[in-house]
Short mmCIF file of C-alpha atoms in Angstrom, two decimals:
data_model
loop_
_atom_site.label_atom_id
_atom_site.label_comp_id
_atom_site.label_asym_id
_atom_site.label_seq_id
_atom_site.Cartn_x
_atom_site.Cartn_y
_atom_site.Cartn_z
CA LEU A 1 0.50 0.34 -0.29
CA PRO A 2 1.27 3.30 -1.00
CA ALA A 3 3.30 5.08 2.30
CA ASN A 4 1.37 7.84 2.24
CA LEU A 5 -2.28 7.05 3.20
CA PRO A 6 -3.59 7.15 6.97
CA LEU A 7 -2.22 5.15 9.10
CA ALA A 8 -5.34 3.89 10.50
CA VAL A 9 -6.80 3.07 6.92
CA ARG A 10 -3.04 1.26 5.92
CA TYR A 11 -4.45 -1.37 9.15
CA HIS A 12 -7.73 -1.41 8.11
CA THR A 13 -6.26 -2.74 5.16
CA ARG A 14 -3.35 -4.69 6.26
CA GLU A 15 -4.52 -8.44 6.13
CA SER A 16 -5.14 -8.22 2.06
CA LYS A 17 -1.94 -8.02 1.16
CA PRO A 18 -0.19 -10.77 -0.54
CA HIS A 19 1.93 -13.16 0.59
CA VAL A 20 5.73 -11.96 -0.43
CA ASP A 21 8.24 -14.95 -0.25
CA LYS A 22 11.07 -12.80 -1.51
CA MET A 23 12.76 -9.94 1.31
CA PRO A 24 12.81 -6.80 0.27
CA ALA A 25 16.35 -5.34 -0.66
CA VAL A 26 15.29 -2.46 1.59
CA TRP A 27 14.18 -3.01 5.30
CA LYS A 28 11.55 -0.17 6.87
CA PRO A 29 9.76 -0.39 10.06
CA ASP A 30 6.48 -1.78 8.12
CA SER A 31 8.69 -4.56 6.01
CA TRP A 32 7.59 -7.37 8.20
CA ARG A 33 4.48 -7.00 6.98
CA SER A 34 5.15 -8.84 3.75
CA LYS A 35 6.02 -11.72 5.82
CA GLU A 36 3.45 -14.49 7.93
CA ALA A 37 3.33 -13.21 11.36
CA LYS A 38 3.11 -15.44 13.98
CA GLN A 39 1.12 -15.57 17.60
CA GLN A 40 -0.08 -12.34 16.73
CA PRO A 41 -3.36 -10.98 18.45
CA LYS A 42 -6.75 -11.14 15.98
CA TYR A 43 -7.92 -7.62 16.49
CA PRO A 44 -11.76 -7.26 16.12
CA CYS A 45 -10.73 -3.62 14.67
CA LEU A 46 -8.01 -3.21 12.99
CA LYS A 47 -9.03 0.59 12.10
CA SER A 48 -8.87 1.02 16.67
CA LEU A 49 -5.42 -0.73 16.00
CA GLY A 50 -4.27 1.96 13.47
CA THR A 51 -4.95 4.35 15.93
CA SER A 52 -3.47 3.23 19.21
CA CYS A 53 -0.27 2.83 17.30
CA SER A 54 -0.71 5.74 15.15
CA THR A 55 -0.56 7.45 19.07
CA ILE A 56 2.48 5.26 20.86
CA ARG A 57 4.14 6.36 17.45
CA SER A 58 3.79 10.18 17.92
CA MET A 59 4.90 9.51 21.51
CA PRO A 60 8.30 9.68 23.33
CA PRO A 61 10.89 6.92 23.03
CA LEU A 62 10.83 5.23 25.79
CA VAL A 63 14.34 4.61 25.38
CA ASP A 64 17.08 7.17 24.01
CA ALA A 65 19.49 5.31 21.27
CA LEU A 66 22.79 6.49 22.97
CA GLU A 67 21.55 4.07 25.85
CA VAL A 68 20.64 1.05 22.92
CA ARG A 69 24.48 2.18 21.23
CA ARG A 70 25.84 1.51 24.54
CA LEU A 71 24.71 -1.47 25.22
CA ARG A 72 25.15 -2.84 22.45
CA GLU A 73 29.37 -1.29 23.77
CA LEU A 74 29.05 -3.44 26.83
CA LEU A 75 28.07 -6.43 25.30
CA LYS A 76 30.78 -6.23 22.88
CA LYS A 77 33.32 -6.85 26.13
CA VAL A 78 31.10 -9.48 27.45
CA ASN A 79 32.16 -11.48 23.96
CA GLU A 80 35.57 -10.40 24.68
CA GLY A 81 35.84 -12.36 27.92
CA GLN A 82 35.78 -8.76 30.13
CA MET A 83 32.25 -8.31 31.31
CA LEU A 84 29.02 -10.96 32.45
CA ILE A 85 25.53 -10.94 31.39
CA LEU A 86 22.54 -10.90 34.40
CA GLN A 87 19.20 -11.12 32.53
CA GLY A 88 15.64 -12.13 34.53
CA GLY A 89 12.44 -10.92 35.56
CA ASP A 90 9.29 -12.35 35.36
CA CYS A 91 7.77 -14.50 32.97
CA ALA A 92 5.37 -11.67 31.90
CA GLU A 93 4.66 -8.50 33.50
CA ARG A 94 0.98 -7.76 34.82
CA PHE A 95 -0.09 -4.24 35.02
CA SER A 96 -1.27 -4.17 38.92
CA ASP A 97 2.90 -4.65 39.04
CA CYS A 98 3.32 -1.14 38.06
CA THR A 99 3.78 -0.11 41.52
CA GLU A 100 6.42 1.75 43.96
CA ALA A 101 6.86 -0.96 45.97
CA ILE A 102 6.75 -3.87 42.97
CA ILE A 103 9.49 -2.76 40.96
CA GLN A 104 11.98 -1.91 44.16
CA VAL A 105 11.73 -5.31 45.09
CA LYS A 106 12.48 -6.28 41.21
CA LEU A 107 15.63 -4.21 40.80
CA LYS A 108 16.65 -5.16 44.19
CA ILE A 109 16.66 -9.03 43.31
CA LEU A 110 18.76 -8.56 40.38
CA LEU A 111 21.44 -6.31 42.41
CA GLN A 112 21.88 -8.52 44.76
CA MET A 113 22.00 -10.86 42.07
CA SER A 114 24.63 -8.91 40.33
CA LEU A 115 26.62 -8.42 43.82
CA VAL A 116 27.43 -12.08 43.81
CA LEU A 117 28.07 -12.84 40.19
CA ILE A 118 30.73 -9.98 40.49
CA TRP A 119 32.72 -11.23 43.39
CA GLY A 120 32.83 -14.71 41.76
CA SER A 121 33.46 -13.74 38.44
CA ARG A 122 35.80 -11.28 39.60
CA LYS A 123 34.39 -9.19 36.22
CA PRO A 124 31.40 -6.73 36.03
CA VAL A 125 28.27 -7.64 35.26
CA VAL A 126 25.96 -6.79 32.38
CA ARG A 127 22.48 -6.25 34.06
CA ILE A 128 19.53 -6.64 31.99
CA GLY A 129 15.81 -6.66 33.46
CA ARG A 130 12.46 -8.71 31.86
CA ILE A 131 10.46 -5.42 32.68
CA ALA A 132 9.16 -2.33 31.60
CA GLY A 133 7.65 -3.85 28.32
CA GLN A 134 7.52 -7.39 28.57
CA TYR A 135 3.21 -7.82 29.01
CA GLY A 136 3.04 -9.91 26.07
CA LYS A 137 3.47 -13.70 25.67
CA PRO A 138 3.60 -16.35 22.98
CA ARG A 139 0.74 -19.07 23.87
CA SER A 140 1.02 -23.03 22.48
CA LYS A 141 -2.91 -22.33 20.80
CA PRO A 142 -4.48 -19.04 20.12
CA THR A 143 -7.89 -20.31 22.55
CA GLU A 144 -9.02 -22.77 25.55
CA GLN A 145 -11.78 -23.90 26.89
CA VAL A 146 -13.31 -22.67 30.54
CA ASP A 147 -16.13 -24.03 32.31
CA GLY A 148 -16.77 -25.53 28.90
CA VAL A 149 -17.00 -21.62 26.92
CA GLU A 150 -14.06 -21.30 24.40
CA MET A 151 -12.21 -17.69 24.74
CA SER A 152 -8.94 -16.39 23.36
CA SER A 153 -6.25 -17.90 25.34
CA PHE A 154 -4.42 -15.25 27.59
CA LYS A 155 -1.33 -13.59 25.77
CA GLY A 156 -0.40 -11.23 28.13
CA ASP A 157 -1.67 -7.58 29.50
CA ASN A 158 -0.99 -5.59 27.01
CA VAL A 159 -2.82 -8.27 24.54
CA ASN A 160 -6.51 -8.42 26.46
CA CYS A 161 -7.74 -9.58 30.63
CA LEU A 162 -6.03 -12.68 32.45
CA ASP A 163 -10.23 -12.65 33.88
CA ALA A 164 -12.11 -16.14 32.14
CA ASP A 165 -14.48 -13.66 30.46
CA VAL A 166 -15.06 -14.17 26.39
CA LYS A 167 -14.97 -10.29 26.63
CA LYS A 168 -12.05 -9.47 28.53
CA ARG A 169 -9.72 -11.76 26.73
CA THR A 170 -11.01 -10.38 22.53
CA PRO A 171 -7.86 -8.27 22.22
CA ASP A 172 -7.98 -4.77 22.94
CA PRO A 173 -5.80 -2.56 21.00
CA ASP A 174 -6.08 0.33 23.99
CA ARG A 175 -4.04 -2.02 26.04
CA LEU A 176 -1.15 -1.19 24.14
CA LEU A 177 -1.80 2.34 24.57
CA GLN A 178 -1.69 0.95 28.31
CA GLY A 179 1.00 -1.06 28.07
CA TYR A 180 3.51 2.01 26.68
CA PHE A 181 2.62 4.57 29.46
CA ARG A 182 2.98 1.55 32.19
CA SER A 183 6.42 0.90 30.69
CA ALA A 184 7.14 4.67 30.60
CA VAL A 185 6.90 4.86 34.06
CA THR A 186 8.17 2.03 35.38
CA LEU A 187 11.47 3.29 33.29
CA ASN A 188 11.07 6.81 34.58
CA TYR A 189 11.41 4.59 38.42
CA ILE A 190 14.30 2.58 37.46
CA ARG A 191 16.05 5.03 36.20
CA ALA A 192 15.85 7.39 39.83
CA LEU A 193 16.19 4.43 42.00
CA THR A 194 19.23 3.65 39.50
CA ARG A 195 21.18 6.85 39.72
CA GLY A 196 20.32 7.57 43.56
CA GLY A 197 21.24 5.63 46.52
CA PHE A 198 19.29 2.90 45.98
CA ALA A 199 21.84 0.79 43.45
CA ASP A 200 24.21 2.45 45.86
CA LEU A 201 26.53 -0.41 46.44
CA HIS A 202 27.79 1.06 49.88
CA ASN A 203 24.76 0.05 50.86
CA ALA A 204 24.45 -3.09 50.01
CA SER A 205 24.54 -5.03 53.39
CA HIS A 206 21.00 -2.74 53.63
CA TRP A 207 18.97 -4.66 50.93
CA ASP A 208 17.84 -7.28 52.92
CA LEU A 209 14.03 -7.56 51.83
CA GLY A 210 13.42 -8.82 54.94
CA PHE A 211 12.31 -12.75 54.37
CA ILE A 212 15.95 -14.86 53.87
CA LYS A 213 14.74 -17.27 56.86
CA ASP A 214 17.20 -19.94 56.17
CA GLU A 215 20.20 -18.71 58.55
CA GLN A 216 23.26 -20.16 56.43
CA LEU A 217 22.61 -18.41 53.27
CA ARG A 218 22.05 -14.82 55.22
CA LYS A 219 25.62 -15.55 56.59
CA LYS A 220 27.09 -16.24 52.81
CA TYR A 221 25.21 -13.47 51.59
CA GLU A 222 26.98 -10.79 54.19
CA ASP A 223 30.38 -12.43 53.81
CA ILE A 224 30.12 -11.74 50.38
CA ALA A 225 28.58 -8.06 50.97
CA GLU A 226 30.77 -7.24 53.53
CA ARG A 227 33.79 -8.87 51.15
CA LEU A 228 33.03 -6.97 48.75
CA LEU A 229 32.36 -3.27 50.37
CA SER A 230 36.15 -3.71 51.63
CA SER A 231 37.37 -3.46 48.48
CA LEU A 232 35.52 -1.02 47.60
CA GLU A 233 36.31 1.17 50.72
CA PHE A 234 39.98 0.34 49.93
CA LEU A 235 39.69 1.72 46.35
CA ARG A 236 38.27 4.83 47.69
CA VAL A 237 40.92 5.45 50.45
CA CYS A 238 43.37 4.52 47.22
CA GLY A 239 41.50 7.02 44.85
CA GLY A 240 40.53 3.96 42.79
CA ALA A 241 36.18 4.93 43.17
CA ASP A 242 35.32 7.84 44.06
CA ALA A 243 30.94 8.58 45.21
CA SER A 244 30.33 8.84 41.81
CA SER A 245 31.50 5.90 40.47
CA THR A 246 29.57 3.80 42.90
CA ASN A 247 25.70 5.54 44.09
CA GLY A 248 25.00 4.34 40.98
CA ILE A 249 24.71 1.34 37.98
CA GLU A 250 23.52 1.14 34.61
CA PHE A 251 20.21 -0.96 34.09
CA PHE A 252 18.65 -1.87 30.52
CA THR A 253 15.24 -3.25 30.05
CA SER A 254 14.65 -6.41 28.00
CA HIS A 255 11.28 -7.93 26.58
CA GLU A 256 9.67 -10.24 23.93
CA GLY A 257 9.61 -8.55 20.52
CA LEU A 258 5.95 -10.03 19.90
CA VAL A 259 3.39 -7.66 18.88
CA LEU A 260 4.81 -6.13 15.48
CA ASP A 261 2.34 -3.98 15.29
CA TYR A 262 3.16 -2.47 18.51
CA GLU A 263 7.13 -2.85 17.91
CA GLU A 264 6.75 -0.77 15.06
CA ALA A 265 5.35 2.17 16.23
CA LEU A 266 8.21 2.49 18.49
CA THR A 267 10.48 2.57 15.75
CA ARG A 268 12.43 5.38 15.57
CA ILE A 269 15.42 6.61 12.83
CA ASP A 270 19.18 6.74 15.48
CA SER A 271 19.90 9.94 13.70
CA ALA A 272 23.13 10.33 14.26
CA VAL A 273 23.84 6.23 13.01
CA SER A 274 22.10 7.63 9.96
CA GLU A 275 24.61 10.72 9.68
CA GLN A 276 27.84 8.13 10.14
CA ARG A 277 26.58 5.78 7.59
CA GLU A 278 25.82 8.63 4.91
CA LYS A 279 28.77 10.25 5.30
CA LYS A 280 30.44 7.06 4.89
CA LYS A 281 28.63 6.25 1.56
CA GLN A 282 29.32 9.76 0.75
CA ASP A 283 33.22 9.57 1.08
CA GLN A 284 32.54 6.13 -0.78
CA GLU A 285 31.32 7.98 -3.96
CA LYS A 286 34.16 10.61 -3.81
CA GLN A 287 36.92 7.72 -3.68
CA GLY A 288 35.54 5.71 -6.68
CA GLU A 289 35.07 8.76 -8.21
CA PHE A 290 38.69 9.70 -7.85
CA LYS A 291 39.52 6.26 -8.75
CA ALA A 292 37.34 6.43 -12.44
CA LYS A 293 39.33 9.74 -13.18
CA LYS A 294 42.95 8.18 -12.77
CA GLU A 295 41.70 4.69 -15.27
CA GLY A 296 43.62 5.71 -17.89
CA ASP A 297 41.45 6.67 -21.76
CA LYS A 298 38.66 8.93 -22.50
CA ALA A 299 36.53 6.76 -24.12
CA LYS A 300 37.09 3.60 -21.51
CA ASN A 301 36.19 6.57 -18.89
CA ASP A 302 33.04 7.74 -20.22
CA ASN A 303 31.55 3.95 -20.82
CA LEU A 304 31.83 3.64 -17.28
CA LYS A 305 31.08 7.21 -16.59
CA GLU A 306 28.07 5.59 -18.33
CA ASP A 307 27.34 2.42 -16.71
CA LYS A 308 28.27 4.47 -13.39
CA THR A 309 25.46 6.75 -13.59
CA THR A 310 22.46 4.18 -14.37
CA SER A 311 23.46 1.98 -11.89
CA ASN A 312 23.28 4.82 -9.29
CA LYS A 313 20.32 5.41 -10.29
CA THR A 314 19.29 2.46 -8.84
CA GLU A 315 21.40 2.00 -6.29
CA THR A 316 21.65 5.55 -4.53
CA VAL A 317 17.52 4.79 -3.66
CA GLY A 318 18.41 1.85 -2.65
CA GLU A 319 21.82 3.61 -0.03
CA GLU A 320 19.85 6.10 0.43
CA ASP A 321 17.17 3.84 2.68
CA ASP A 322 20.09 2.00 3.75
CA ALA A 323 21.66 5.05 5.56
CA GLN A 324 18.65 5.26 7.38
CA ALA A 325 19.47 3.67 11.24
CA TYR A 326 16.68 2.12 13.59
CA TYR A 327 15.45 0.63 16.86
CA ASN A 328 13.46 -0.15 18.89
CA SER A 329 12.59 3.00 21.67
CA GLY A 330 11.11 0.17 23.66
CA ALA A 331 13.67 -1.57 25.12
CA HIS A 332 16.85 -1.94 24.63
CA PHE A 333 17.60 -5.34 24.36
CA LEU A 334 14.42 -7.12 23.02
CA TRP A 335 14.47 -10.61 21.57
CA ILE A 336 12.90 -13.37 19.61
CA GLY A 337 11.03 -16.04 21.32
CA ASN A 338 11.31 -19.61 19.79
CA ARG A 339 7.82 -19.84 18.21
CA THR A 340 8.45 -17.13 15.88
CA ARG A 341 11.80 -17.58 15.40
CA GLN A 342 11.24 -19.07 11.36
CA LEU A 343 13.66 -17.59 8.89
CA ASP A 344 10.75 -16.42 6.77
CA GLY A 345 9.21 -15.23 9.07
CA ALA A 346 8.07 -12.34 9.79
CA HIS A 347 9.90 -11.64 13.06
CA VAL A 348 12.92 -12.35 11.44
CA GLU A 349 12.35 -9.57 9.07
CA TYR A 350 11.41 -6.84 11.77
CA PHE A 351 14.82 -7.51 14.09
CA ARG A 352 16.80 -7.94 10.79
CA GLY A 353 16.72 -3.69 10.61
CA ILE A 354 16.98 -2.89 13.87
CA ILE A 355 20.38 -1.80 15.73
CA ASN A 356 19.14 -2.84 19.29
CA PRO A 357 21.00 -5.55 20.60
CA ILE A 358 18.75 -8.98 20.20
CA GLY A 359 18.36 -12.30 21.90
CA ILE A 360 17.37 -15.30 20.18
CA LYS A 361 15.95 -18.14 22.60
CA VAL A 362 17.14 -21.10 21.24
CA GLY A 363 15.68 -24.45 22.20
CA PRO A 364 15.67 -28.68 21.73
CA SER A 365 14.25 -28.10 18.54
CA MET A 366 16.73 -25.77 16.55
CA PRO A 367 18.52 -27.10 14.15
CA PRO A 368 22.47 -26.40 13.67
CA VAL A 369 22.31 -25.34 10.75
CA GLU A 370 18.96 -23.34 11.07
CA LEU A 371 20.66 -21.04 13.73
CA VAL A 372 24.03 -20.38 11.51
CA GLU A 373 21.53 -18.87 9.10
CA LEU A 374 19.51 -17.31 11.63
CA ILE A 375 21.99 -15.34 13.10
CA LYS A 376 23.91 -14.36 9.53
CA LYS A 377 20.50 -12.89 8.67
CA LEU A 378 20.08 -10.80 11.89
CA ASP A 379 24.00 -9.79 11.59
CA PRO A 380 25.19 -9.81 8.92
CA LEU A 381 28.36 -7.78 9.37
CA ASN A 382 29.00 -10.27 11.53
CA GLU A 383 29.43 -7.57 14.99
CA ALA A 384 30.38 -8.55 18.37
CA GLY A 385 27.74 -7.63 20.75
CA LYS A 386 24.82 -7.55 17.98
CA VAL A 387 23.81 -11.27 18.55
CA THR A 388 23.11 -13.36 21.92
CA LEU A 389 21.45 -16.96 21.77
CA ILE A 390 19.29 -17.84 25.51
CA THR A 391 19.99 -21.45 25.05
CA ARG A 392 16.44 -23.43 26.64
CA LEU A 393 17.46 -26.88 26.22
CA GLY A 394 16.04 -28.79 29.69
CA TYR A 395 19.08 -30.27 31.49
CA LYS A 396 18.43 -34.04 30.42
CA ASN A 397 19.16 -32.75 26.49
CA VAL A 398 21.64 -30.04 27.14
CA GLU A 399 24.51 -32.67 26.22
CA ALA A 400 23.81 -34.54 23.45
CA LYS A 401 22.02 -31.12 21.63
CA LEU A 402 23.69 -27.91 23.04
CA PRO A 403 28.10 -29.05 21.03
CA PRO A 404 26.59 -29.72 17.84
CA LEU A 405 25.24 -26.06 18.17
CA ILE A 406 28.51 -24.71 19.72
CA ARG A 407 30.20 -26.36 16.60
CA ALA A 408 28.14 -25.13 13.66
CA VAL A 409 28.57 -21.55 14.77
CA GLN A 410 32.58 -21.48 15.90
CA LYS A 411 32.84 -22.95 12.28
CA ALA A 412 31.32 -20.29 10.97
CA GLY A 413 33.37 -17.75 12.68
CA LEU A 414 30.43 -16.25 14.00
CA LYS A 415 30.53 -13.47 16.91
CA VAL A 416 27.49 -14.43 19.03
CA ASN A 417 26.76 -13.95 22.99
CA TRP A 418 25.97 -17.34 25.06
CA ILE A 419 23.38 -17.42 27.87
CA CYS A 420 21.57 -20.16 29.57
CA ASP A 421 17.81 -19.65 30.18
CA PRO A 422 17.03 -23.47 33.16
CA CYS A 423 14.08 -22.50 33.48
CA HIS A 424 12.13 -22.76 30.82
CA GLY A 425 13.02 -26.30 29.73
CA GLN A 426 12.01 -28.01 32.89
CA THR A 427 8.71 -27.04 33.45
CA ARG A 428 5.65 -29.43 34.71
CA ALA A 429 1.63 -29.28 35.66
CA THR A 430 1.10 -30.53 39.18
CA LYS A 431 -1.55 -32.52 40.26
CA GLU A 432 -3.82 -29.88 40.81
CA GLY A 433 -2.61 -27.67 36.80
CA LEU A 434 -0.38 -25.47 38.68
CA LYS A 435 2.53 -25.53 36.33
CA THR A 436 6.01 -25.91 38.30
CA ARG A 437 9.52 -26.24 37.86
CA ASP A 438 12.14 -28.10 40.12
CA PHE A 439 14.96 -25.85 41.38
CA SER A 440 17.41 -28.87 41.06
CA GLU A 441 16.99 -29.61 37.73
CA ILE A 442 17.44 -26.00 36.81
CA LEU A 443 20.75 -25.85 38.52
CA LEU A 444 21.49 -28.92 36.30
CA GLU A 445 20.86 -27.12 33.33
CA LEU A 446 23.00 -24.16 34.32
CA GLN A 447 25.59 -26.60 35.49
CA HIS A 448 25.13 -28.82 32.45
CA THR A 449 25.50 -25.80 30.26
CA ALA A 450 28.88 -24.31 31.36
CA LYS A 451 30.61 -27.96 31.32
CA THR A 452 29.36 -28.36 28.30
CA HIS A 453 31.19 -24.49 27.33
CA MET A 454 34.09 -25.45 28.86
CA LYS A 455 34.36 -28.86 26.98
CA CYS A 456 33.98 -27.27 23.62
CA ASN A 457 36.40 -24.81 24.67
CA ASN A 458 34.01 -22.05 24.00
CA ARG A 459 32.60 -19.46 26.94
CA LEU A 460 29.41 -19.43 28.38
CA HIS A 461 28.49 -15.56 29.00
CA GLY A 462 25.75 -15.54 31.24
CA VAL A 463 22.77 -16.13 32.85
CA HIS A 464 18.94 -15.68 31.99
CA PHE A 465 16.26 -15.94 34.74
CA GLU A 466 12.74 -16.16 35.66
CA MET A 467 12.65 -14.89 38.92
CA THR A 468 10.98 -12.30 41.16
CA GLY A 469 12.23 -10.39 44.52
CA GLU A 470 9.00 -11.70 45.86
CA ASP A 471 8.37 -14.71 48.49
CA VAL A 472 5.62 -16.34 46.27
CA THR A 473 5.74 -20.09 46.19
CA GLU A 474 5.91 -21.24 42.10
CA CYS A 475 8.70 -23.20 41.64
CA VAL A 476 9.63 -26.56 44.19
CA GLY A 477 12.72 -27.41 46.16
CA GLY A 478 15.46 -24.53 47.02
CA PRO A 479 16.60 -23.56 50.25
CA GLN A 480 13.48 -23.59 52.06
CA GLN A 481 12.46 -26.43 50.49
CA LEU A 482 9.34 -25.79 48.41
CA LEU A 483 6.84 -29.05 47.88
CA ASP A 484 3.97 -29.09 44.94
CA GLU A 485 1.62 -28.56 48.44
CA HIS A 486 3.04 -25.67 49.03
CA LEU A 487 2.60 -24.06 45.96
CA LYS A 488 -0.58 -23.04 46.22
CA ALA A 489 0.42 -20.64 49.46
CA ARG A 490 1.44 -17.52 47.81
CA TYR A 491 1.53 -18.81 43.62
CA THR A 492 0.16 -15.19 41.50
CA SER A 493 2.07 -15.56 38.21
CA ALA A 494 -0.29 -15.14 35.27
CA CYS A 495 1.77 -17.38 32.88
CA ASP A 496 5.39 -19.51 34.10
CA PRO A 497 6.41 -19.46 37.54
CA ARG A 498 8.93 -18.35 38.72
CA LEU A 499 12.06 -18.50 41.63
CA ASN A 500 11.15 -16.66 44.45
CA TYR A 501 14.06 -14.05 45.87
CA ALA A 502 15.59 -17.20 47.94
CA GLN A 503 15.58 -19.29 45.01
CA SER A 504 17.11 -16.65 43.25
CA MET A 505 20.24 -15.75 45.61
CA GLU A 506 20.73 -19.49 45.96
CA MET A 507 20.64 -20.33 42.54
CA SER A 508 23.18 -16.58 42.05
CA PHE A 509 25.63 -18.24 45.11
CA ARG A 510 25.68 -21.54 42.67
CA LEU A 511 26.59 -19.78 39.98
CA ALA A 512 29.38 -17.59 41.17
CA LYS A 513 31.09 -21.26 42.57
CA LEU A 514 30.55 -22.30 39.02
CA LEU A 515 32.39 -19.15 37.54
CA GLU A 516 35.11 -19.39 40.29
#
């Protein structure tokens, strides 16, 4: 459709566009519309969807391009072995989580876990939260039966409501706006906390959330905090660390790029990178002209000039468009889920055009050859820090499935970061129908993954957890020795089970031991 049509009209008629198998040579934020899009909500009124997305498009970006480029720099250092990645947060955020207390507790657990990892690895940690936008979830089935009534599956608060009601489960584009505003509020408060005394490393001993019941666990943490604080004090006395370097931290946000209408509306131009690309193109053109002038006889040059004029008419259009650098302003880091990673799919088409660092969820069904093709499509320049592979294989599959994936990537010479998501592969249902995960199985996948990377002469660059700083009862095992019968006490997740505070801290201690 013509780009100058009103946005609402373009959305209203988009389903009539033919499917195109060939990837467009020039990328635009709406290029994904030429591909098949999986896991998209079926909105009853596309005109309302267009109105909501048009409003989001007119709003300020949630994150700045400078912050995105900064994260790329840090992830490059991760790839070089200088830093580690800690990514974690809710399976799916709820709109009701947008409160002072809940945001604080989510940030606290990530800060505490990073402190433990710094101590264990002797390396700085890049902190990335599944927060301020993780409001959407892919589902295995588009609908479900509730008390004999068929209705849309709950796909996250930015799509529909959790309440088992046919009307409330109908996808509502106004929820995209609600998600945008709650993301903005959450980000604003996170920035205030991380730049103020809340994140001061000197206050690490005051980060206790009040429900560490296990005396040994508390002693472990206090011992680590004391050692770290002593080190910081030593640096301060020696002039190696001032207040400005320890009072605040860098914290980045992430979410799964799922609802493509929303992601497109959040896509902005990075003017600084665009200007650099344009200057580079102009320099290359000048060099080409200079070279042509030095080439010899006039007749030959005339022919070359004629050919060049023709080719430049085609080339210039593409290069001018390619000179534009786009980024997703909804988060610093986005990932493609295991259900939406099709090579010829809409999600891969969208993700290939943004400069944000990208995560790829890698499940046990991923063929090594396809993984290599996917990385090359998303990062054709093979830039360290651009792509992070998030393996989620299940502890029983790691030793068989991970080595072929590592070898394929190594053989192709691809510069990717590898992090382990040990949670997703362990999900099971209890007799009462509650989803849960076993702490010991999560730990096993983490241990097997670390050992496998070592055996393959490769590096594990970090971890990705579904966890919370709250004292919930959703995963069994861990320092509190939770059992299936304990889960109903404080089970609050709307989707998948999360490690609670004590389980998350214990996991970080175990991981620190692996990294020593």
